[in-house]
Amino acid sequence: MPFRIATFLIASLAIGVGAAVIFGWKFGWLGAWLGAVLWLALDAWRAERLLRVLRNNASGLPTRGAGVWGELAERIRKLLREREQQTRQAEERLQEFLAAIQASPNGVILLDEQGRIEWCNQTAAAQFGINAERDLLQHLANLVRDPAFVAYLASWNYSRDVVIDASGPGQAQQRSHPVRLSVQVHPYAGNRRMLLTRDITAVEQAEAMRRDFVANVSHEIRTPLTVLAGFVETLQNLPLDAEERTRYLSLMSQQSHRMETLVNDLLTLSRLEGSAPPSGTQWIRIRALLAQCEDEGRGLSGRLVPQGHRLSFTIEAESEISGAPTELQSAMSNLLTNAIRYTPGGGEVAVSWRLLPDGRGEYAVRDTGPGIAAEHIPRLTERFYRIDRSRSRETGGTGLGLAIVKHIAQRHGAELRIESTVGKGSRFALVFPPNRVREARLLSK
C-alpha cells in the first residue's frame, strides 16, 4: 500500500511539474490531476488484465511485475501450483487405492443413491457377469436377477450377508461345480452403498467334507462297536461251549483290530496334515523299501487266500529317494496291499521301480484284479470312499489308504497316477520329482 501511494503521488507530481515547466505554473494543478487520472487508468488496466486471466483458466498469468498487481499475480500463481500438486497427489493416491481394490481377491461394487453402479473391480464383474465399463450407471438389480439378492438389496437390512450362486459366464466354465458367493452390503455417505463379495465355495466344500468326515468316522466306528456289544451280550447271557466261545472271541478280536486300524489311519492323516514337509537331506535306498514291501505283501497274500498271489518285484535302476522313510514306506505298502486285497487268489501283482528319461523316479503297482470304472477314479483318494464297501471291510480296509498315499505324495512333491480298465486290472504309480531321486552308486564314491 505505501508503494501504491508513493507511485500515485510521484505520477501526479511528475506530470504536474512537467506541465508547469512547459505551460506555466498555473497549469501545474491541471497536470497533477492528469497524472492522477493516468495512474488510475493504468492501475485499472492492470487489474482488468489480471481478472481476465483469472476468468479463463489462469494459465496465462503474467510474470511477476512491479506493484501490488504483480505481487498478487505471483501469489495466485504460487497458490495454483500448490493446488495442482495437491490435486495430482490426491489423484495418484486415489489410483493406488483403486489399484489395491482391483487386486483384491474379493469383489467390490460402489452404488449411488439410486442403486446404480459407480465403480466395480474386475473380480466383482467376473462374479456377477457384468462389464466394469459398459455397465456403469446401470441399476445393479437389473443386471443380477437372483431373487434372494434382489430382495436383500431392496430390504435395506444389511445386518447379515446373503449367499447366492455366481452368475458370471466364466465361473461355471472354469469350475465343474457352482461357485457360491457371500454378498454383504455396507451403507456409507448417506444412501450410497458398497457391496463386498467373497467366494465361499471352498469354505462350503470344506464344511461339507467335515460333515461327511464326521458322519463316516461315526459310522465306521459304530459298526464294529455294535458288533462287539452284541458279542459281549451273547457271552454274558447265553451258555456257550468252548468252541463257540473261542469263535466269538476271535470275531471280537477282528472287530477291535479293525477299530484300532481305523484310529491309527486317522492319526496318520492328522499327523501328515499338521507336520512340516519332509526335508530332502535324508536318502533311502529303493531296494530297502521294496524289500519291506515284499515281506508285508507276501504275508498279507498268504493270510487272505490259501493259494496266494503271483507277486513280482522289479528294480530297473538302483536308486535312492529323499524324504521321510516311514511315510514313503507307508505309501508304497498301501498301494501294494490294496492291489493284493482286491486281486483274486492266483492273480498277478507286479511291483516295479524305474527311472524315467527326464530324471523322475516311478514306483508302480500293477494288478490283474477286477479293475475300476472310470467314474470312480477321480474320487478314489477321498476319505472313506469305497467302490465296494463290503469287499473293503472283508479284506480289512478302512477307506483311508489312498487318502494317506495322496497326502504323502503331495508332501514329497510326487504325483499319484491311476490307470484302470474294468475286467483287466489297475496300475497305481507314484512319480517322484528329479530332485528327490538319485542313483544309489553315487553314495559309494
Tab-separated table of C-alpha atoms in Angstrom:
chain	number	residue	atom	x	y	z
A	1	MET	CA	0.000	0.000	0.000
A	2	PRO	CA	2.739	2.593	0.767
A	3	PHE	CA	4.262	1.760	-2.620
A	4	ARG	CA	0.950	2.445	-4.383
A	5	ILE	CA	0.528	5.788	-2.613
A	6	ALA	CA	4.115	6.729	-3.427
A	7	THR	CA	3.721	5.861	-7.118
A	8	PHE	CA	0.426	7.722	-7.243
A	9	LEU	CA	1.982	10.872	-5.751
A	10	ILE	CA	5.089	10.623	-7.921
A	11	ALA	CA	2.971	10.279	-11.081
A	12	SER	CA	0.852	13.285	-10.100
A	13	LEU	CA	3.812	15.457	-9.132
A	14	ALA	CA	5.891	14.491	-12.174
A	15	ILE	CA	3.192	15.366	-14.706
A	16	GLY	CA	2.205	18.425	-12.722
A	17	VAL	CA	5.774	19.752	-12.626
A	18	GLY	CA	6.210	18.946	-16.315
A	19	ALA	CA	3.028	20.866	-17.179
A	20	ALA	CA	4.184	23.805	-15.046
A	21	VAL	CA	7.571	23.946	-16.720
A	22	ILE	CA	6.137	23.691	-20.223
A	23	PHE	CA	2.896	25.654	-19.927
A	24	GLY	CA	3.462	27.705	-16.844
A	25	TRP	CA	2.751	27.326	-13.198
A	26	LYS	CA	-0.948	27.884	-13.474
A	27	PHE	CA	-1.216	24.650	-15.457
A	28	GLY	CA	0.617	22.716	-12.721
A	29	TRP	CA	-2.595	21.659	-10.924
A	30	LEU	CA	-4.139	20.528	-14.160
A	31	GLY	CA	-1.058	18.387	-14.882
A	32	ALA	CA	-1.221	16.885	-11.379
A	33	TRP	CA	-4.873	15.897	-11.955
A	34	LEU	CA	-3.983	14.468	-15.350
A	35	GLY	CA	-1.145	12.419	-13.785
A	36	ALA	CA	-3.535	11.030	-11.152
A	37	VAL	CA	-6.063	10.043	-13.843
A	38	LEU	CA	-3.395	8.361	-15.952
A	39	TRP	CA	-2.087	6.429	-12.958
A	40	LEU	CA	-5.598	5.269	-12.062
A	41	ALA	CA	-6.269	4.258	-15.687
A	42	LEU	CA	-3.056	2.224	-15.817
A	43	ASP	CA	-3.845	0.619	-12.478
A	44	ALA	CA	-7.363	-0.281	-13.637
A	45	TRP	CA	-5.979	-1.749	-16.862
A	46	ARG	CA	-3.563	-3.987	-14.932
A	47	ALA	CA	-6.375	-5.108	-12.607
A	48	GLU	CA	-8.664	-5.851	-15.568
A	49	ARG	CA	-5.936	-7.848	-17.294
A	50	LEU	CA	-5.432	-9.945	-14.143
A	51	LEU	CA	-9.191	-10.527	-13.777
A	52	ARG	CA	-9.475	-11.528	-17.425
A	53	VAL	CA	-6.759	-14.144	-16.994
A	54	LEU	CA	-8.354	-15.464	-13.812
A	55	ARG	CA	-11.770	-15.715	-15.504
A	56	ASN	CA	-10.288	-18.019	-18.147
A	57	ASN	CA	-8.034	-20.799	-16.855
A	58	ALA	CA	-5.364	-18.803	-15.055
A	59	SER	CA	-2.721	-20.404	-17.258
A	60	GLY	CA	-1.683	-17.063	-18.794
A	61	LEU	CA	-0.887	-15.234	-15.582
A	62	PRO	CA	1.762	-12.554	-16.236
A	63	THR	CA	5.139	-12.963	-14.684
A	64	ARG	CA	5.804	-11.104	-11.513
A	65	GLY	CA	5.883	-7.372	-12.127
A	66	ALA	CA	6.070	-4.222	-10.090
A	67	GLY	CA	3.293	-3.135	-7.833
A	68	VAL	CA	0.568	-4.834	-5.951
A	69	TRP	CA	-0.963	-6.430	-9.063
A	70	GLY	CA	2.319	-8.076	-9.985
A	71	GLU	CA	2.746	-9.438	-6.483
A	72	LEU	CA	-0.886	-10.567	-6.416
A	73	ALA	CA	-0.434	-12.392	-9.732
A	74	GLU	CA	2.696	-14.110	-8.404
A	75	ARG	CA	0.940	-15.226	-5.228
A	76	ILE	CA	-2.030	-16.545	-7.202
A	77	ARG	CA	0.345	-18.449	-9.493
A	78	LYS	CA	2.051	-19.983	-6.464
A	79	LEU	CA	-1.255	-20.997	-4.888
A	80	LEU	CA	-2.395	-22.559	-8.174
A	81	ARG	CA	0.837	-24.554	-8.463
A	82	GLU	CA	0.373	-25.859	-4.923
A	83	ARG	CA	-3.258	-26.732	-5.637
A	84	GLU	CA	-2.315	-28.568	-8.840
A	85	GLN	CA	0.343	-30.514	-6.969
A	86	GLN	CA	-2.112	-31.439	-4.226
A	87	THR	CA	-4.682	-32.462	-6.820
A	88	ARG	CA	-2.118	-34.586	-8.644
A	89	GLN	CA	-1.039	-36.254	-5.409
A	90	ALA	CA	-4.665	-36.912	-4.442
A	91	GLU	CA	-5.297	-38.413	-7.881
A	92	GLU	CA	-2.246	-40.647	-7.540
A	93	ARG	CA	-3.375	-41.825	-4.098
A	94	LEU	CA	-6.861	-42.489	-5.475
A	95	GLN	CA	-5.422	-44.543	-8.341
A	96	GLU	CA	-3.246	-46.505	-5.906
A	97	PHE	CA	-6.280	-47.140	-3.724
A	98	LEU	CA	-8.345	-48.286	-6.713
A	99	ALA	CA	-5.470	-50.485	-7.897
A	100	ALA	CA	-5.329	-52.106	-4.453
A	101	ILE	CA	-9.069	-52.784	-4.546
A	102	GLN	CA	-8.727	-54.021	-8.126
A	103	ALA	CA	-6.109	-56.551	-6.973
A	104	SER	CA	-8.291	-57.777	-4.114
A	105	PRO	CA	-9.490	-61.395	-4.373
A	106	ASN	CA	-12.876	-60.158	-3.151
A	107	GLY	CA	-15.338	-58.251	-5.288
A	108	VAL	CA	-16.151	-54.587	-4.593
A	109	ILE	CA	-19.025	-52.585	-6.114
A	110	LEU	CA	-19.912	-48.972	-5.284
A	111	LEU	CA	-23.558	-47.911	-5.779
A	112	ASP	CA	-25.030	-44.418	-5.784
A	113	GLU	CA	-28.250	-43.375	-4.017
A	114	GLN	CA	-30.397	-44.918	-6.768
A	115	GLY	CA	-28.570	-48.246	-6.698
A	116	ARG	CA	-26.641	-47.595	-9.907
A	117	ILE	CA	-23.085	-48.842	-10.374
A	118	GLU	CA	-20.498	-46.115	-9.858
A	119	TRP	CA	-17.448	-48.389	-9.850
A	120	CYS	CA	-16.581	-52.047	-9.532
A	121	ASN	CA	-13.431	-54.127	-9.681
A	122	GLN	CA	-12.814	-56.938	-12.161
A	123	THR	CA	-13.402	-59.640	-9.533
A	124	ALA	CA	-16.959	-58.470	-8.911
A	125	ALA	CA	-17.525	-58.014	-12.646
A	126	ALA	CA	-16.493	-61.614	-13.318
A	127	GLN	CA	-18.562	-62.956	-10.427
A	128	PHE	CA	-21.735	-61.124	-11.455
A	129	GLY	CA	-21.190	-61.353	-15.202
A	130	ILE	CA	-21.183	-57.587	-15.773
A	131	ASN	CA	-18.903	-55.248	-17.700
A	132	ALA	CA	-16.959	-52.888	-15.428
A	133	GLU	CA	-17.028	-50.073	-18.021
A	134	ARG	CA	-20.111	-50.612	-20.146
A	135	ASP	CA	-22.468	-51.182	-17.207
A	136	LEU	CA	-21.525	-48.055	-15.260
A	137	LEU	CA	-24.613	-46.155	-14.016
A	138	GLN	CA	-26.766	-49.236	-14.658
A	139	HIS	CA	-29.044	-50.468	-11.871
A	140	LEU	CA	-27.370	-53.497	-10.325
A	141	ALA	CA	-30.732	-55.101	-9.532
A	142	ASN	CA	-31.452	-55.148	-13.285
A	143	LEU	CA	-28.178	-56.924	-14.042
A	144	VAL	CA	-28.181	-59.519	-11.229
A	145	ARG	CA	-31.564	-61.238	-11.247
A	146	ASP	CA	-31.085	-63.656	-8.350
A	147	PRO	CA	-34.329	-63.310	-6.295
A	148	ALA	CA	-32.540	-63.601	-2.946
A	149	PHE	CA	-30.043	-60.916	-3.936
A	150	VAL	CA	-32.692	-58.538	-5.314
A	151	ALA	CA	-34.773	-58.883	-2.146
A	152	TYR	CA	-31.705	-58.377	0.033
A	153	LEU	CA	-30.617	-55.258	-1.861
A	154	ALA	CA	-34.085	-53.714	-1.650
A	155	SER	CA	-34.604	-54.536	2.036
A	156	TRP	CA	-32.002	-52.044	3.376
A	157	ASN	CA	-31.435	-54.541	6.193
A	158	TYR	CA	-27.766	-55.368	5.804
A	159	SER	CA	-27.033	-56.811	9.233
A	160	ARG	CA	-26.166	-60.135	7.616
A	161	ASP	CA	-24.880	-61.344	4.268
A	162	VAL	CA	-26.724	-63.214	1.537
A	163	VAL	CA	-25.330	-66.300	-0.234
A	164	ILE	CA	-26.027	-66.708	-3.944
A	165	ASP	CA	-24.668	-68.559	-6.971
A	166	ALA	CA	-22.214	-66.638	-9.137
A	167	SER	CA	-23.880	-65.554	-12.374
A	168	GLY	CA	-20.717	-64.826	-14.363
A	169	PRO	CA	-20.492	-66.895	-17.580
A	170	GLY	CA	-16.834	-67.732	-16.972
A	171	GLN	CA	-17.386	-69.018	-13.456
A	172	ALA	CA	-19.284	-72.138	-14.487
A	173	GLN	CA	-16.858	-72.872	-17.321
A	174	GLN	CA	-13.771	-72.668	-15.112
A	175	ARG	CA	-15.179	-74.993	-12.467
A	176	SER	CA	-17.293	-78.098	-12.668
A	177	HIS	CA	-19.204	-77.163	-9.507
A	178	PRO	CA	-21.276	-73.996	-8.879
A	179	VAL	CA	-19.487	-71.009	-7.402
A	180	ARG	CA	-21.052	-69.718	-4.208
A	181	LEU	CA	-20.789	-66.040	-3.274
A	182	SER	CA	-21.268	-64.304	0.047
A	183	VAL	CA	-22.541	-60.742	-0.568
A	184	GLN	CA	-22.502	-58.127	2.199
A	185	VAL	CA	-23.734	-54.546	1.732
A	186	HIS	CA	-22.325	-51.621	3.752
A	187	PRO	CA	-24.120	-48.220	3.528
A	188	TYR	CA	-21.917	-45.107	3.540
A	189	ALA	CA	-22.149	-41.372	2.790
A	190	GLY	CA	-25.903	-41.226	3.218
A	191	ASN	CA	-27.672	-43.649	0.899
A	192	ARG	CA	-24.663	-44.803	-1.066
A	193	ARG	CA	-23.779	-48.487	-0.708
A	194	MET	CA	-20.700	-50.636	-1.016
A	195	LEU	CA	-21.056	-54.320	-1.912
A	196	LEU	CA	-18.371	-56.772	-0.829
A	197	THR	CA	-18.448	-60.224	-2.412
A	198	ARG	CA	-16.455	-63.254	-1.327
A	199	ASP	CA	-16.087	-66.647	-2.982
A	200	ILE	CA	-17.055	-69.140	-0.276
A	201	THR	CA	-17.150	-72.216	-2.497
A	202	ALA	CA	-14.067	-73.722	-0.862
A	203	VAL	CA	-15.411	-72.915	2.611
A	204	GLU	CA	-18.729	-74.614	1.908
A	205	GLN	CA	-16.973	-77.605	0.371
A	206	ALA	CA	-14.692	-77.873	3.401
A	207	GLU	CA	-17.708	-77.709	5.684
A	208	ALA	CA	-19.450	-80.400	3.653
A	209	MET	CA	-16.305	-82.541	3.749
A	210	ARG	CA	-16.107	-82.048	7.516
A	211	ARG	CA	-19.713	-83.152	7.955
A	212	ASP	CA	-19.166	-86.160	5.695
A	213	PHE	CA	-15.946	-86.985	7.514
A	214	VAL	CA	-17.599	-86.893	10.943
A	215	ALA	CA	-20.512	-88.958	9.659
A	216	ASN	CA	-18.176	-91.517	8.067
A	217	VAL	CA	-15.965	-91.785	11.125
A	218	SER	CA	-19.022	-92.207	13.342
A	219	HIS	CA	-20.379	-94.915	11.063
A	220	GLU	CA	-17.047	-96.732	10.726
A	221	ILE	CA	-16.543	-96.832	14.497
A	222	ARG	CA	-20.174	-97.511	15.390
A	223	THR	CA	-20.343	-100.625	13.198
A	224	PRO	CA	-17.613	-102.642	14.971
A	225	LEU	CA	-18.758	-101.288	18.328
A	226	THR	CA	-22.261	-102.594	17.635
A	227	VAL	CA	-20.820	-105.992	16.707
A	228	LEU	CA	-18.662	-106.058	19.849
A	229	ALA	CA	-21.622	-105.089	22.038
A	230	GLY	CA	-23.671	-107.926	20.516
A	231	PHE	CA	-20.925	-110.472	21.123
A	232	VAL	CA	-20.441	-109.290	24.709
A	233	GLU	CA	-24.177	-109.557	25.360
A	234	THR	CA	-24.180	-113.047	23.842
A	235	LEU	CA	-21.262	-114.147	26.019
A	236	GLN	CA	-22.978	-112.730	29.104
A	237	ASN	CA	-26.443	-114.191	28.567
A	238	LEU	CA	-26.026	-117.477	26.675
A	239	PRO	CA	-24.300	-120.649	27.838
A	240	LEU	CA	-21.698	-121.363	25.171
A	241	ASP	CA	-19.341	-124.261	24.835
A	242	ALA	CA	-15.605	-123.726	24.474
A	243	GLU	CA	-15.612	-123.840	20.669
A	244	GLU	CA	-18.394	-121.250	20.304
A	245	ARG	CA	-16.774	-119.006	22.916
A	246	THR	CA	-13.469	-119.191	21.048
A	247	ARG	CA	-15.178	-118.292	17.777
A	248	TYR	CA	-16.953	-115.321	19.322
A	249	LEU	CA	-13.753	-114.086	20.925
A	250	SER	CA	-11.961	-114.388	17.583
A	251	LEU	CA	-14.652	-112.286	15.877
A	252	MET	CA	-14.436	-109.733	18.692
A	253	SER	CA	-10.679	-109.579	18.206
A	254	GLN	CA	-11.185	-108.903	14.493
A	255	GLN	CA	-13.567	-106.027	15.203
A	256	SER	CA	-11.298	-104.476	17.812
A	257	HIS	CA	-8.366	-104.768	15.401
A	258	ARG	CA	-10.491	-103.060	12.744
A	259	MET	CA	-11.178	-100.146	15.109
A	260	GLU	CA	-7.502	-99.945	16.030
A	261	THR	CA	-6.517	-99.823	12.357
A	262	LEU	CA	-9.078	-97.102	11.695
A	263	VAL	CA	-7.824	-94.982	14.607
A	264	ASN	CA	-4.217	-95.459	13.511
A	265	ASP	CA	-5.059	-94.361	9.960
A	266	LEU	CA	-6.892	-91.294	11.274
A	267	LEU	CA	-3.896	-90.391	13.435
A	268	THR	CA	-1.615	-90.858	10.434
A	269	LEU	CA	-3.735	-88.489	8.335
A	270	SER	CA	-3.792	-85.932	11.139
A	271	ARG	CA	-0.010	-86.118	11.519
A	272	LEU	CA	0.532	-85.736	7.767
A	273	GLU	CA	-1.707	-82.683	7.571
A	274	GLY	CA	-0.236	-80.959	10.600
A	275	SER	CA	3.502	-81.603	10.273
A	276	ALA	CA	6.144	-79.774	8.264
A	277	PRO	CA	7.129	-81.152	4.831
A	278	PRO	CA	9.943	-83.719	4.916
A	279	SER	CA	13.450	-82.497	4.254
A	280	GLY	CA	15.422	-83.519	1.197
A	281	THR	CA	18.597	-84.422	3.089
A	282	GLN	CA	17.715	-87.957	4.187
A	283	TRP	CA	18.173	-90.600	1.483
A	284	ILE	CA	16.743	-94.129	1.494
A	285	ARG	CA	17.580	-96.977	-0.857
A	286	ILE	CA	14.693	-98.094	-3.014
A	287	ARG	CA	15.813	-101.706	-2.597
A	288	ALA	CA	15.324	-101.491	1.180
A	289	LEU	CA	11.831	-100.015	0.788
A	290	LEU	CA	10.786	-102.675	-1.722
A	291	ALA	CA	12.197	-105.459	0.439
A	292	GLN	CA	9.950	-104.431	3.313
A	293	CYS	CA	7.010	-104.114	0.909
A	294	GLU	CA	7.688	-107.633	-0.320
A	295	ASP	CA	7.686	-109.065	3.200
A	296	GLU	CA	4.382	-107.353	4.028
A	297	GLY	CA	2.819	-108.253	0.679
A	298	ARG	CA	3.660	-111.960	0.810
A	299	GLY	CA	2.437	-112.199	4.393
A	300	LEU	CA	-0.869	-110.488	3.570
A	301	SER	CA	-1.375	-112.598	0.440
A	302	GLY	CA	-0.932	-115.807	2.420
A	303	ARG	CA	-3.433	-114.710	5.052
A	304	LEU	CA	-6.113	-113.620	2.592
A	305	VAL	CA	-6.192	-116.575	0.194
A	306	PRO	CA	-4.729	-120.059	0.580
A	307	GLN	CA	-3.211	-120.164	-2.894
A	308	GLY	CA	-1.763	-116.677	-2.552
A	309	HIS	CA	-0.905	-114.383	-5.470
A	310	ARG	CA	1.798	-114.260	-8.102
A	311	LEU	CA	3.933	-111.445	-6.742
A	312	SER	CA	6.915	-109.967	-8.585
A	313	PHE	CA	9.292	-107.153	-7.601
A	314	THR	CA	11.496	-105.476	-10.207
A	315	ILE	CA	14.105	-102.738	-9.776
A	316	GLU	CA	15.309	-101.449	-13.128
A	317	ALA	CA	17.774	-98.940	-11.644
A	318	GLU	CA	19.468	-98.955	-8.264
A	319	SER	CA	18.292	-95.668	-6.831
A	320	GLU	CA	17.786	-93.688	-3.697
A	321	ILE	CA	14.946	-91.362	-2.759
A	322	SER	CA	14.917	-88.491	-0.285
A	323	GLY	CA	12.173	-87.905	2.245
A	324	ALA	CA	10.623	-89.399	5.362
A	325	PRO	CA	11.321	-93.165	5.361
A	326	THR	CA	8.209	-94.104	7.348
A	327	GLU	CA	5.943	-92.065	5.088
A	328	LEU	CA	7.462	-93.446	1.907
A	329	GLN	CA	7.195	-96.977	3.254
A	330	SER	CA	3.571	-96.376	4.220
A	331	ALA	CA	2.633	-95.036	0.763
A	332	MET	CA	4.342	-97.873	-1.115
A	333	SER	CA	2.904	-100.538	1.196
A	334	ASN	CA	-0.589	-99.079	0.897
A	335	LEU	CA	-0.556	-99.351	-2.893
A	336	LEU	CA	0.739	-102.916	-2.708
A	337	THR	CA	-1.695	-104.125	-0.021
A	338	ASN	CA	-4.635	-102.546	-1.881
A	339	ALA	CA	-3.671	-104.454	-5.026
A	340	ILE	CA	-3.404	-107.714	-3.075
A	341	ARG	CA	-6.725	-107.190	-1.278
A	342	TYR	CA	-8.677	-106.571	-4.482
A	343	THR	CA	-6.971	-109.151	-6.713
A	344	PRO	CA	-8.496	-112.650	-6.615
A	345	GLY	CA	-6.349	-115.530	-5.417
A	346	GLY	CA	-3.850	-116.695	-8.025
A	347	GLY	CA	-3.888	-113.285	-9.721
A	348	GLU	CA	-0.755	-111.319	-10.547
A	349	VAL	CA	0.560	-108.274	-8.690
A	350	ALA	CA	3.715	-106.708	-10.153
A	351	VAL	CA	5.743	-104.059	-8.314
A	352	SER	CA	8.395	-102.093	-10.198
A	353	TRP	CA	10.779	-99.159	-9.822
A	354	ARG	CA	12.361	-97.342	-12.723
A	355	LEU	CA	13.982	-94.030	-13.653
A	356	LEU	CA	12.195	-92.038	-16.333
A	357	PRO	CA	14.132	-90.269	-19.129
A	358	ASP	CA	13.548	-86.850	-17.546
A	359	GLY	CA	15.155	-87.911	-14.257
A	360	ARG	CA	11.986	-88.674	-12.325
A	361	GLY	CA	11.503	-91.933	-10.475
A	362	GLU	CA	8.407	-94.124	-10.739
A	363	TYR	CA	7.157	-96.675	-8.227
A	364	ALA	CA	4.323	-98.660	-9.808
A	365	VAL	CA	1.983	-101.458	-8.696
A	366	ARG	CA	0.087	-103.337	-11.412
A	367	ASP	CA	-2.542	-105.989	-10.707
A	368	THR	CA	-4.918	-108.250	-12.620
A	369	GLY	CA	-7.888	-107.513	-10.384
A	370	PRO	CA	-11.431	-106.605	-11.438
A	371	GLY	CA	-10.451	-103.070	-12.408
A	372	ILE	CA	-12.128	-99.763	-11.585
A	373	ALA	CA	-14.768	-97.952	-13.618
A	374	ALA	CA	-13.698	-94.560	-14.944
A	375	GLU	CA	-16.297	-92.622	-12.935
A	376	HIS	CA	-14.798	-93.844	-9.653
A	377	ILE	CA	-11.153	-92.969	-10.352
A	378	PRO	CA	-11.321	-89.207	-9.555
A	379	ARG	CA	-12.792	-89.964	-6.118
A	380	LEU	CA	-10.558	-92.824	-5.073
A	381	THR	CA	-8.366	-90.600	-2.877
A	382	GLU	CA	-11.339	-89.215	-0.923
A	383	ARG	CA	-11.530	-90.325	2.669
A	384	PHE	CA	-13.749	-93.377	3.234
A	385	TYR	CA	-14.617	-93.580	-0.449
A	386	ARG	CA	-15.128	-97.220	-1.409
A	387	ILE	CA	-16.278	-98.789	-4.640
A	388	ASP	CA	-17.392	-101.970	-2.869
A	389	ARG	CA	-17.874	-101.365	0.864
A	390	SER	CA	-18.493	-104.989	1.759
A	391	ARG	CA	-15.361	-106.128	-0.120
A	392	SER	CA	-13.283	-103.455	1.587
A	393	ARG	CA	-14.406	-104.463	5.062
A	394	GLU	CA	-13.898	-108.155	4.330
A	395	THR	CA	-10.274	-107.512	3.382
A	396	GLY	CA	-9.612	-105.229	6.364
A	397	GLY	CA	-9.597	-101.879	4.537
A	398	THR	CA	-10.539	-98.637	6.292
A	399	GLY	CA	-11.156	-96.483	3.223
A	400	LEU	CA	-8.281	-94.172	4.192
A	401	GLY	CA	-5.346	-95.877	2.461
A	402	LEU	CA	-5.344	-93.889	-0.786
A	403	ALA	CA	-6.056	-90.649	1.092
A	404	ILE	CA	-2.871	-91.299	3.073
A	405	VAL	CA	-0.966	-92.075	-0.132
A	406	LYS	CA	-2.153	-88.826	-1.726
A	407	HIS	CA	-1.022	-86.745	1.266
A	408	ILE	CA	2.370	-88.429	1.373
A	409	ALA	CA	2.809	-87.905	-2.368
A	410	GLN	CA	1.973	-84.205	-2.052
A	411	ARG	CA	4.395	-83.766	0.837
A	412	HIS	CA	7.197	-85.240	-1.290
A	413	GLY	CA	6.280	-83.340	-4.458
A	414	ALA	CA	5.222	-86.602	-6.115
A	415	GLU	CA	2.285	-87.348	-8.382
A	416	LEU	CA	-0.163	-90.214	-7.872
A	417	ARG	CA	-1.266	-91.709	-11.198
A	418	ILE	CA	-4.151	-94.165	-11.500
A	419	GLU	CA	-4.930	-96.208	-14.619
A	420	SER	CA	-7.534	-98.947	-14.683
A	421	THR	CA	-9.631	-100.991	-17.081
A	422	VAL	CA	-12.667	-102.918	-15.887
A	423	GLY	CA	-12.044	-106.665	-16.209
A	424	LYS	CA	-8.293	-106.283	-16.846
A	425	GLY	CA	-6.784	-104.708	-13.753
A	426	SER	CA	-5.298	-101.475	-12.445
A	427	ARG	CA	-1.989	-99.662	-12.264
A	428	PHE	CA	-1.132	-97.240	-9.454
A	429	ALA	CA	2.094	-95.253	-9.711
A	430	LEU	CA	3.965	-92.700	-7.610
A	431	VAL	CA	6.128	-90.421	-9.760
A	432	PHE	CA	8.795	-88.570	-7.759
A	433	PRO	CA	10.483	-85.367	-8.973
A	434	PRO	CA	14.155	-85.456	-10.077
A	435	ASN	CA	15.360	-83.523	-7.022
A	436	ARG	CA	14.230	-86.388	-4.776
A	437	VAL	CA	15.784	-89.197	-6.823
A	438	ARG	CA	19.397	-90.156	-7.435
A	439	GLU	CA	21.395	-93.225	-8.433
A	440	ALA	CA	22.443	-95.351	-5.480
A	441	ARG	CA	26.041	-95.695	-6.778
A	442	LEU	CA	26.640	-92.011	-6.034
A	443	LEU	CA	26.914	-92.857	-2.347
A	444	SER	CA	29.808	-95.220	-2.795
A	445	LYS	CA	32.015	-92.597	-4.461
